[in-house]
Amino acid sequence: MTDRLDNCKGKNVKVFKNWLVLSHGFNMDGRAASLTVTDKIPYLLKEGIQLHVLSAITGIKDTRFPHQQLIAWGPAALRFDFRHWFANRFGRNIAYKIITPLVSAILAPFILIEKLLFGYSSQWSWAFPAYFNGLKLINEGKVNLVYSSGGAWSAHLAGLWLKKKTKIPWIVEIHDPLVIRNNEEDIGKDAQKKTDSRKRYWLEREICQYADIVWWFTDNALYYAEKRNPNLGKTGYAKGLVITPGAKPPDIEKIKKLAEYKIEKNINICHFGSLADDRSLSQIMRVLPQFFQEFPSARSEIKFHVYGASLDKKTKKNVINNNFQDMVVSHGRLETDNKLTGRQKIAIEMMKADVLLLLHGDAAWCEEYIPSKIYDYFWINKPIWGIVYRNEKLKEMLLERNNLVSNAENYESILKKLIFIWKIWKKGELQNSIFMPITPETGVHKIMDAVKKIVNNNNK
């Protein structure tokens, strides 16, 4: 596998195999922004890449290669990072509930000043230690390519600074789009009313000009980036790609007994991941009154479980107004302990579920992203019910694996699919999806092939 770059070797040929990875949330158990890059690591190592990672203090320190965990310079990032560091180190116990609010209170005045002066999202200031530590490694000759992954856009900002300072090859992985479109007609230029949005718009433009390679996770994300940056792909500008992230196989061998599926008196429909007002369980809650009116017995036979996040405001309001408290169970984050990682705990609950729920959202930019949780769902191989907003690629991925899809904009579509799911569950005929997981290995091969072109261009 290591011949992708090795076959470029020869007299006076420079091979870029010592990579600096910039990833704010690296090795954060269960975090999408982390899994997207950390799941690639075994395949990069297999390709013979020597890694040096710079991350925040939020994740677990990796021992396979040099991994420096850096403290952010701004108070908002420091508050965020400290809470996760403390939870990793000591757990979310009584000390966590006392100390973290105290630290937040101490930092609050400084956070206010930072917000008034800059107005950026909390992790932006991590770019400063990442830049200076990265520059030191480059000057020492320890790395010859920078790979920024985000997640937090501070990683890309540090990568941009390093590129401008050293001219080192720079490859960029953009998770969710940097520029959030407001509506179908908007290509992103209207999304600059807030300071942070303007900064991200500027940063995307800089990436498209100065990076050697930049990739997004969907065709639509690349399409709108090209609309905003028509020079993308032209000589002297970044090469734009689409690379699907996938997920590595879950480490579940030792937990299979804990994850044994049992048919219960309730059908358990389980959602994993974050919720918000624009990605809300209320999309289903709104059809329940009519569903129960048509099928009264279902009222005591259906439960919705939410893992990894608290309920969003819309869902909470809907639950209270309709007295659904007994039907909706919020489990919060499943944290690492001495026996299992949070990701293993999540896998256990996924394997116990009757149906895995995938909420996509209801905003214009949903056309440009696919929830990363879907790649774990594919490995678990349970029936998936996706409520999809204007994203043909996501719909196709679900349907080709024999899963269930509703239109997020269509009340009847959601109601009919819920009725269908409940009826086939009552008959004992719920079918698992077709087992077609997506690993990061194919994506890594595309990255390596693109880097090989950088090598060739630099040695002409």
Coordinates of C-alpha atoms in Angstrom, one line a residue:
M1 CA 0.0 0.0 0.0
T2 CA 2.9 2.3 0.7
D3 CA 3.9 2.6 -3.0
R4 CA 1.5 5.5 -3.7
L5 CA 4.2 8.0 -2.8
D6 CA 7.2 5.7 -2.7
N7 CA 7.1 5.2 -6.5
C8 CA 7.8 8.9 -6.9
K9 CA 11.2 8.5 -5.3
G10 CA 14.3 9.2 -7.3
K11 CA 17.1 11.7 -7.6
N12 CA 16.1 15.1 -6.4
V13 CA 12.5 14.0 -5.9
K14 CA 10.8 15.3 -2.8
V15 CA 8.2 13.0 -1.2
F16 CA 5.7 14.4 1.3
K17 CA 5.3 11.6 3.9
N18 CA 5.8 13.5 7.2
W19 CA 2.4 15.1 7.9
L20 CA 1.3 17.6 10.4
V21 CA -2.3 17.0 11.3
L22 CA -4.2 20.0 12.7
S23 CA -7.5 18.9 14.4
H24 CA -8.9 20.8 17.3
G25 CA -11.1 17.9 18.5
F26 CA -8.7 15.0 17.7
N27 CA -9.5 11.8 19.7
M28 CA -12.7 13.2 21.3
D29 CA -14.6 10.0 22.0
G30 CA -17.9 9.9 19.9
R31 CA -17.5 13.4 18.4
A32 CA -18.2 13.6 14.7
A33 CA -15.5 16.3 14.2
S34 CA -13.0 13.9 15.7
L35 CA -14.1 10.6 14.2
T36 CA -13.9 12.0 10.7
V37 CA -10.2 12.4 11.0
T38 CA -9.3 9.8 13.6
D39 CA -11.0 7.0 11.7
K40 CA -8.6 7.7 8.8
I41 CA -5.5 7.3 11.0
P42 CA -5.0 3.5 10.8
Y43 CA -5.2 3.7 7.0
L44 CA -2.8 6.7 6.8
L45 CA -0.3 4.8 8.9
K46 CA -0.8 1.8 6.6
E47 CA 0.2 4.0 3.7
G48 CA 3.5 4.7 5.5
I49 CA 2.7 8.3 6.5
Q50 CA 4.6 9.6 9.6
L51 CA 2.2 11.7 11.6
H52 CA 2.6 14.6 14.1
V53 CA -0.7 15.7 15.5
L54 CA -1.6 19.1 17.1
S55 CA -5.0 19.2 18.9
A56 CA -6.7 20.8 21.8
I57 CA -6.7 19.2 25.3
T58 CA -10.2 18.0 24.8
G59 CA -9.4 14.4 23.6
I60 CA -7.4 11.4 24.6
K61 CA -3.7 11.7 23.9
D62 CA -2.6 9.3 21.2
T63 CA 0.5 7.2 21.8
R64 CA 1.0 5.9 18.2
F65 CA 2.9 9.0 17.1
P66 CA 3.8 12.5 18.4
H67 CA 0.6 14.1 19.6
Q68 CA 0.8 17.6 21.3
Q69 CA -2.3 18.8 23.1
L70 CA -2.4 22.6 23.1
I71 CA -4.2 25.0 25.4
A72 CA -6.2 27.7 23.5
W73 CA -5.3 31.3 24.1
G74 CA -8.8 32.7 24.2
P75 CA -11.1 32.5 27.3
A76 CA -14.1 31.0 25.4
A77 CA -12.1 28.2 23.9
L78 CA -10.3 27.7 27.3
R79 CA -13.7 27.3 29.0
F80 CA -14.9 24.8 26.3
D81 CA -11.6 22.8 26.4
F82 CA -11.4 22.8 30.2
R83 CA -14.8 21.2 30.6
H84 CA -14.0 18.4 28.2
W85 CA -10.5 17.9 29.7
F86 CA -11.9 17.7 33.2
A87 CA -14.6 15.2 32.2
N88 CA -12.0 13.0 30.4
R89 CA -9.6 13.1 33.4
F90 CA -12.0 12.9 36.4
G91 CA -15.5 12.1 35.0
R92 CA -18.7 14.2 35.2
N93 CA -19.0 13.7 39.0
I94 CA -19.8 16.1 41.8
A95 CA -16.4 17.8 41.4
Y96 CA -17.1 18.5 37.7
K97 CA -20.5 20.0 38.7
I98 CA -18.8 22.4 41.2
I99 CA -15.4 23.2 39.5
T100 CA -16.5 23.7 35.9
P101 CA -19.2 26.3 36.7
L102 CA -16.7 28.1 38.9
V103 CA -14.1 28.3 36.1
S104 CA -16.9 29.4 33.7
A105 CA -17.8 32.2 36.1
I106 CA -14.2 33.4 36.4
L107 CA -13.8 33.4 32.6
A108 CA -17.2 35.0 31.9
P109 CA -16.0 38.7 31.9
F110 CA -13.1 37.9 29.6
I111 CA -15.3 35.9 27.3
L112 CA -17.7 38.9 27.0
I113 CA -14.7 41.1 26.1
E114 CA -13.5 38.6 23.6
K115 CA -17.0 38.3 22.0
L116 CA -17.3 42.1 21.8
L117 CA -13.8 42.5 20.3
F118 CA -13.9 39.7 17.8
G119 CA -17.3 38.0 17.7
Y120 CA -15.9 34.6 16.5
S121 CA -17.0 31.1 17.6
S122 CA -15.4 29.8 20.7
Q123 CA -12.6 27.7 19.4
W124 CA -11.1 30.3 17.0
S125 CA -8.2 31.2 19.3
W126 CA -6.8 27.7 19.2
A127 CA -5.3 28.7 15.8
F128 CA -2.5 30.7 17.6
P129 CA -0.8 27.8 19.5
A130 CA -1.4 25.5 16.6
Y131 CA 0.4 27.9 14.2
F132 CA 3.4 28.6 16.4
N133 CA 3.9 24.9 17.4
G134 CA 3.4 23.9 13.7
L135 CA 5.9 26.5 12.5
K136 CA 8.4 25.2 15.0
L137 CA 8.0 21.6 13.6
I138 CA 8.3 22.8 10.0
N139 CA 11.4 24.8 10.8
E140 CA 12.9 21.8 12.5
G141 CA 12.3 19.7 9.3
K142 CA 10.0 17.3 11.1
V143 CA 7.0 17.7 8.8
N144 CA 6.7 18.5 5.1
L145 CA 2.9 18.6 4.6
V146 CA 0.0 20.1 6.6
Y147 CA -3.4 18.5 6.8
S148 CA -6.0 20.6 8.5
S149 CA -9.3 19.0 9.5
G150 CA -12.4 20.7 10.8
G151 CA -14.7 20.8 12.7
A152 CA -13.5 23.9 14.3
W153 CA -12.3 26.4 11.7
S154 CA -9.3 27.3 13.8
A155 CA -7.4 24.3 12.4
H156 CA -7.9 25.7 8.9
L157 CA -6.9 29.2 10.0
A158 CA -3.6 27.9 11.5
G159 CA -3.0 25.9 8.3
L160 CA -3.5 29.0 6.2
W161 CA -1.0 30.9 8.2
L162 CA 1.5 28.1 7.9
K163 CA 1.0 27.9 4.2
K164 CA 1.5 31.6 3.7
K165 CA 4.6 31.7 6.0
T166 CA 6.4 28.5 4.7
K167 CA 4.8 27.7 1.3
I168 CA 4.5 24.1 2.6
P169 CA 1.9 21.8 0.9
W170 CA -1.4 22.2 2.6
I171 CA -4.4 19.8 2.3
V172 CA -7.8 20.7 3.8
E173 CA -10.7 18.6 4.9
I174 CA -14.0 20.6 5.4
H175 CA -16.7 18.8 7.3
D176 CA -19.9 20.8 7.4
P177 CA -19.7 23.7 5.0
L178 CA -17.9 26.8 6.3
V179 CA -20.5 29.0 4.6
I180 CA -24.1 28.4 5.6
R181 CA -26.7 29.3 3.0
N182 CA -29.9 31.0 4.2
N183 CA -32.3 29.8 1.4
E184 CA -32.4 28.0 -1.9
E185 CA -31.5 31.1 -4.0
D186 CA -28.6 32.1 -1.8
I187 CA -25.2 30.6 -2.7
G188 CA -23.8 31.9 0.6
K189 CA -23.2 35.6 0.0
D190 CA -26.2 36.5 2.2
A191 CA -24.8 34.6 5.2
Q192 CA -22.4 37.3 6.3
K193 CA -24.5 39.3 8.8
K194 CA -22.6 37.9 11.8
T195 CA -18.9 38.4 12.4
D196 CA -18.2 34.7 12.6
S197 CA -20.0 34.1 9.3
R198 CA -18.0 36.8 7.6
K199 CA -14.8 35.2 8.9
R200 CA -15.8 31.7 7.6
Y201 CA -16.7 33.2 4.2
W202 CA -13.3 34.9 4.0
L203 CA -11.6 31.7 5.2
E204 CA -13.2 29.5 2.5
R205 CA -12.0 32.0 -0.1
E206 CA -8.5 31.8 1.3
I207 CA -8.6 28.0 1.4
C208 CA -9.7 27.9 -2.2
Q209 CA -6.8 30.1 -3.2
Y210 CA -3.9 28.9 -1.2
A211 CA -4.5 25.2 -0.3
D212 CA -3.1 22.5 -2.6
I213 CA -6.1 20.2 -2.2
V214 CA -9.4 20.8 -0.5
W215 CA -12.3 18.4 -0.1
W216 CA -15.9 18.4 1.0
F217 CA -18.1 15.4 1.9
T218 CA -20.9 15.9 -0.7
D219 CA -21.2 16.9 -4.3
N220 CA -23.6 19.7 -3.4
A221 CA -21.1 21.2 -0.9
L222 CA -18.4 21.3 -3.6
Y223 CA -20.9 22.7 -6.1
Y224 CA -21.8 25.7 -3.9
A225 CA -18.2 26.3 -3.0
E226 CA -17.3 26.4 -6.7
K227 CA -20.2 28.9 -7.2
R228 CA -18.7 31.2 -4.5
N229 CA -15.1 30.6 -5.7
P230 CA -15.1 30.2 -9.5
N231 CA -11.3 29.9 -9.6
L232 CA -11.3 26.7 -7.6
G233 CA -9.5 24.0 -9.5
K234 CA -7.8 26.5 -11.9
T235 CA -4.0 26.8 -12.1
G236 CA -2.6 28.4 -9.0
Y237 CA -5.7 27.5 -7.0
A238 CA -6.7 24.6 -4.8
K239 CA -8.0 21.3 -6.4
G240 CA -11.5 20.7 -5.1
L241 CA -12.6 17.1 -4.4
V242 CA -15.5 15.2 -2.9
I243 CA -14.3 12.5 -0.4
T244 CA -16.8 10.5 1.6
P245 CA -15.5 10.1 5.2
G246 CA -17.0 6.7 6.1
A247 CA -16.3 5.1 9.5
K248 CA -14.0 2.3 10.7
P249 CA -15.5 -0.9 11.9
P250 CA -16.8 -0.6 15.5
D251 CA -14.8 -2.3 18.2
I252 CA -17.6 -4.5 19.4
E253 CA -16.3 -8.0 19.7
K254 CA -15.9 -7.8 23.5
I255 CA -19.3 -6.2 23.9
K256 CA -21.6 -8.4 21.8
K257 CA -23.1 -10.1 24.8
L258 CA -23.9 -6.7 26.3
A259 CA -25.5 -5.7 23.1
E260 CA -27.8 -8.6 22.6
Y261 CA -31.1 -7.6 20.9
K262 CA -34.3 -8.6 22.6
I263 CA -37.8 -8.1 21.4
E264 CA -39.7 -6.0 23.9
K265 CA -43.2 -4.8 24.4
N266 CA -42.2 -1.4 23.1
I267 CA -40.8 -0.6 19.7
N268 CA -37.6 1.4 20.5
I269 CA -36.8 4.1 17.9
C270 CA -33.4 5.5 18.7
H271 CA -31.7 8.7 17.6
F272 CA -27.9 9.2 18.1
G273 CA -26.2 12.6 17.9
S274 CA -27.0 16.2 18.4
L275 CA -30.4 17.9 18.2
A276 CA -31.2 21.6 17.5
D277 CA -34.2 23.6 16.5
D278 CA -33.4 23.0 12.9
R279 CA -32.7 19.2 13.5
S280 CA -35.4 18.3 15.8
L281 CA -37.4 15.3 17.0
S282 CA -40.5 17.6 16.8
Q283 CA -40.6 16.6 13.1
I284 CA -42.0 13.3 14.4
M285 CA -43.7 14.6 17.5
R286 CA -46.1 16.7 15.3
V287 CA -47.6 13.6 13.6
L288 CA -48.1 11.6 16.8
P289 CA -51.5 13.0 17.8
Q290 CA -53.0 11.9 14.5
F291 CA -51.1 8.6 14.6
F292 CA -52.5 7.8 18.1
Q293 CA -56.0 8.9 17.0
E294 CA -55.8 6.2 14.3
F295 CA -54.0 3.6 16.3
P296 CA -54.8 4.2 20.1
S297 CA -53.0 1.0 21.2
A298 CA -49.7 2.3 19.8
R299 CA -49.7 5.0 22.6
S300 CA -48.3 2.4 25.0
E301 CA -46.1 0.5 22.5
I302 CA -43.7 3.1 21.1
K303 CA -40.7 4.9 22.7
F304 CA -38.2 7.4 21.3
H305 CA -34.7 7.3 22.8
V306 CA -32.2 10.1 22.3
Y307 CA -28.5 9.5 22.9
G308 CA -25.7 12.0 22.9
A309 CA -27.6 15.2 23.3
S310 CA -30.3 16.9 25.3
L311 CA -33.7 17.5 23.7
D312 CA -33.9 20.7 21.6
K313 CA -36.4 23.4 22.5
K314 CA -39.0 22.5 19.9
T315 CA -39.0 18.9 21.1
K316 CA -39.3 19.9 24.7
K317 CA -42.2 22.1 24.0
N318 CA -44.0 19.5 21.9
V319 CA -43.4 16.8 24.6
I320 CA -44.9 19.0 27.3
N321 CA -47.8 20.3 25.3
N322 CA -48.9 16.7 24.4
N323 CA -47.9 14.9 27.6
F324 CA -45.4 12.7 25.8
Q325 CA -42.9 12.6 28.7
D326 CA -43.3 8.9 29.1
M327 CA -42.6 8.2 25.4
V328 CA -39.4 10.3 24.9
V329 CA -36.3 9.3 26.9
S330 CA -33.2 11.5 26.8
H331 CA -30.1 9.6 27.8
G332 CA -27.5 12.4 27.2
R333 CA -23.9 11.6 26.4
L334 CA -22.5 8.2 27.0
E335 CA -19.1 8.8 28.5
T336 CA -15.9 6.7 28.5
D337 CA -15.2 4.8 31.7
N338 CA -12.6 2.2 32.8
K339 CA -14.3 -0.6 30.9
L340 CA -15.8 0.9 27.7
T341 CA -15.4 3.9 25.5
G342 CA -18.3 6.1 24.8
R343 CA -18.3 4.9 21.3
Q344 CA -18.6 1.3 22.4
K345 CA -21.5 2.2 24.7
I346 CA -23.2 3.9 21.8
A347 CA -22.7 0.8 19.7
I348 CA -24.3 -1.3 22.4
E349 CA -27.4 0.9 22.4
M350 CA -27.5 0.9 18.6
M351 CA -27.5 -2.8 18.5
K352 CA -30.4 -3.0 21.0
A353 CA -32.6 -0.6 19.0
D354 CA -35.5 -1.7 16.8
V355 CA -35.1 1.3 14.4
L356 CA -32.2 3.8 14.1
L357 CA -33.5 7.3 13.5
L358 CA -31.6 9.7 11.3
L359 CA -32.7 13.3 11.5
H360 CA -31.3 15.4 8.8
G361 CA -32.7 18.9 9.5
D362 CA -34.9 21.4 7.7
A363 CA -32.5 24.2 6.6
A364 CA -31.2 25.0 3.1
W365 CA -27.7 23.9 3.8
C366 CA -28.9 20.3 4.5
E367 CA -28.5 19.8 0.8
E368 CA -24.8 20.0 1.4
Y369 CA -24.2 17.6 4.3
I370 CA -24.8 14.1 5.4
P371 CA -25.0 13.3 9.1
S372 CA -21.8 11.5 10.0
K373 CA -23.7 9.1 12.3
I374 CA -25.0 7.3 9.2
Y375 CA -21.6 5.7 8.7
D376 CA -21.8 4.1 12.2
Y377 CA -25.4 3.1 11.5
F378 CA -24.3 1.2 8.3
W379 CA -21.9 -0.9 10.4
I380 CA -24.6 -1.7 13.0
N381 CA -26.9 -3.0 10.2
K382 CA -30.3 -2.2 11.8
P383 CA -33.2 -0.7 9.9
I384 CA -32.7 3.0 9.5
W385 CA -35.5 5.6 9.2
G386 CA -34.1 8.7 7.6
I387 CA -36.1 12.0 7.6
V388 CA -34.4 13.7 4.7
Y389 CA -34.4 17.3 3.6
R390 CA -33.7 17.9 -0.1
N391 CA -30.7 15.7 -0.3
E392 CA -30.9 13.1 -3.1
K393 CA -27.5 11.6 -2.2
L394 CA -28.5 10.9 1.3
K395 CA -31.8 9.5 0.1
E396 CA -30.0 7.2 -2.4
M397 CA -27.6 6.0 0.3
L398 CA -30.5 4.9 2.5
L399 CA -32.7 3.4 -0.1
E400 CA -30.0 1.3 -1.8
R401 CA -29.5 -0.4 1.6
N402 CA -33.2 -1.1 1.9
N403 CA -33.8 1.5 4.5
L404 CA -36.8 3.8 5.1
V405 CA -37.0 7.4 4.0
S406 CA -39.5 10.3 4.7
N407 CA -39.5 13.7 3.3
A408 CA -38.7 16.2 6.1
E409 CA -41.0 18.8 4.5
N410 CA -44.0 16.5 4.1
Y411 CA -46.2 15.8 7.1
E412 CA -48.0 12.9 5.3
S413 CA -44.7 11.3 4.4
I414 CA -43.5 11.1 8.0
L415 CA -46.9 9.9 9.3
K416 CA -47.2 7.1 6.7
K417 CA -43.7 5.9 7.3
L418 CA -44.3 5.8 11.1
I419 CA -47.5 3.8 10.5
F420 CA -45.6 1.4 8.3
I421 CA -42.8 0.9 10.8
W422 CA -45.3 0.3 13.6
K423 CA -47.3 -2.2 11.6
I424 CA -44.4 -4.3 10.4
W425 CA -43.0 -4.3 14.0
K426 CA -46.3 -5.6 15.3
K427 CA -46.1 -8.4 12.7
G428 CA -42.4 -9.1 13.7
E429 CA -41.3 -8.4 10.2
L430 CA -38.8 -5.5 10.7
Q431 CA -36.0 -6.1 8.3
N432 CA -32.3 -5.2 8.8
S433 CA -30.8 -3.0 6.2
I434 CA -28.5 -4.5 3.5
F435 CA -24.9 -4.6 5.0
M436 CA -23.0 -2.2 2.9
P437 CA -20.7 -0.2 5.3
I438 CA -18.4 2.6 4.0
T439 CA -14.8 2.6 5.5
P440 CA -12.4 5.5 5.4
E441 CA -9.9 3.4 3.4
T442 CA -11.3 4.4 0.0
G443 CA -11.2 8.1 1.0
V444 CA -7.6 7.7 2.2
H445 CA -6.7 6.2 -1.2
K446 CA -8.2 9.3 -2.9
I447 CA -6.2 11.6 -0.6
M448 CA -3.0 9.7 -1.3
D449 CA -3.5 9.8 -5.0
A450 CA -4.2 13.6 -4.9
V451 CA -1.0 14.1 -2.7
K452 CA 0.9 12.1 -5.3
K453 CA -0.1 14.7 -7.9
I454 CA 1.3 17.4 -5.6
V455 CA 4.6 15.4 -5.4
N456 CA 4.7 15.2 -9.2
N457 CA 4.0 18.9 -9.7
N458 CA 6.7 19.9 -7.2
N459 CA 9.3 17.8 -9.0
K460 CA 8.7 18.9 -12.5

